[in-house]
Amino acid sequence: MAPYLFLGLAETALILSIMRWVFLVPIRGSLVLLFGVMIIYLSALLALGLFISTRAKTQQEAQQQVQMMFLPSIFLSGYLFPLNGMPSSCK
């Protein structure tokens, strides 16, 4: 998992540098805190992927397990169905 963790942190640093120097978006806040949270977040996602890959016997079974875990979170996050599009009785 360690190479993928370092790769994710390098991607984060690359995106932050492009954001800062190409698009001139100011970075406000602590970069140390951001990278600390990124380490926790990436570690949790990599551990979840490792857990699913050890439990699944085939690639199709692993894909189905991932869909079972992530589809409800996508639906409930507001990404697909924004709060403004809901009827006022559901808000």
Coordinates of C-alpha atoms in Angstrom, one line a residue, residues 5-74:
L5 CA 0.0 6.2 -0.7
F6 CA 3.1 8.1 -1.9
L7 CA 1.7 8.3 -5.4
G8 CA -1.5 9.7 -4.1
L9 CA 0.4 12.3 -2.0
A10 CA 2.5 13.2 -5.0
E11 CA -0.6 13.7 -7.1
T12 CA -2.1 15.9 -4.4
A13 CA 1.1 18.0 -4.4
L14 CA 1.0 18.2 -8.2
I15 CA -2.6 19.4 -8.3
L16 CA -2.0 21.9 -5.5
S17 CA 1.1 23.3 -7.4
I18 CA -0.9 23.6 -10.7
M19 CA -3.7 25.2 -8.8
R20 CA -1.4 27.7 -7.2
W21 CA 1.0 28.6 -10.0
V22 CA -1.0 28.0 -13.2
F23 CA -4.5 29.1 -12.1
L24 CA -3.3 31.5 -9.5
V25 CA -5.7 30.2 -6.8
P26 CA -4.4 31.3 -3.4
I27 CA -4.0 28.5 -0.8
R28 CA -5.3 29.5 2.6
G29 CA -4.8 27.3 5.6
S30 CA -2.2 24.8 6.7
L31 CA -0.6 22.6 4.1
V32 CA 0.7 20.4 6.9
L33 CA -2.8 19.8 8.1
L34 CA -4.0 19.1 4.5
F35 CA -1.4 16.5 3.9
G36 CA -2.0 14.9 7.3
V37 CA -5.7 14.6 6.5
M38 CA -4.8 13.3 3.0
I39 CA -2.6 10.6 4.6
I40 CA -5.5 9.4 6.7
Y41 CA -8.0 9.6 3.8
L42 CA -5.8 7.7 1.3
S43 CA -4.8 5.1 3.9
A44 CA -8.5 4.4 4.6
L45 CA -9.4 4.1 0.9
L46 CA -6.4 1.9 0.2
A47 CA -7.2 -0.3 3.2
L48 CA -10.8 -0.6 2.0
G49 CA -9.6 -1.6 -1.5
L50 CA -7.2 -4.2 0.0
F51 CA -10.0 -5.6 2.1
I52 CA -12.3 -6.0 -0.9
S53 CA -9.6 -7.5 -3.0
T54 CA -8.8 -10.1 -0.3
R55 CA -12.4 -11.1 0.1
A56 CA -13.3 -11.4 -3.5
K57 CA -12.6 -14.6 -5.5
T58 CA -13.0 -13.0 -8.9
Q59 CA -12.7 -9.5 -10.4
Q60 CA -16.4 -9.4 -11.2
E61 CA -17.2 -10.2 -7.5
A62 CA -14.8 -7.4 -6.4
Q63 CA -16.5 -4.9 -8.8
Q64 CA -19.9 -5.9 -7.4
Q65 CA -18.7 -5.4 -3.8
V66 CA -17.4 -2.0 -4.6
Q67 CA -20.6 -1.0 -6.3
M68 CA -22.6 -2.2 -3.2
M69 CA -20.4 -0.1 -1.0
F70 CA -20.1 3.1 -3.0
L71 CA -23.3 3.6 -4.8
P72 CA -25.4 4.4 -1.7
S73 CA -22.8 6.9 -0.6
I74 CA -22.9 8.6 -4.1

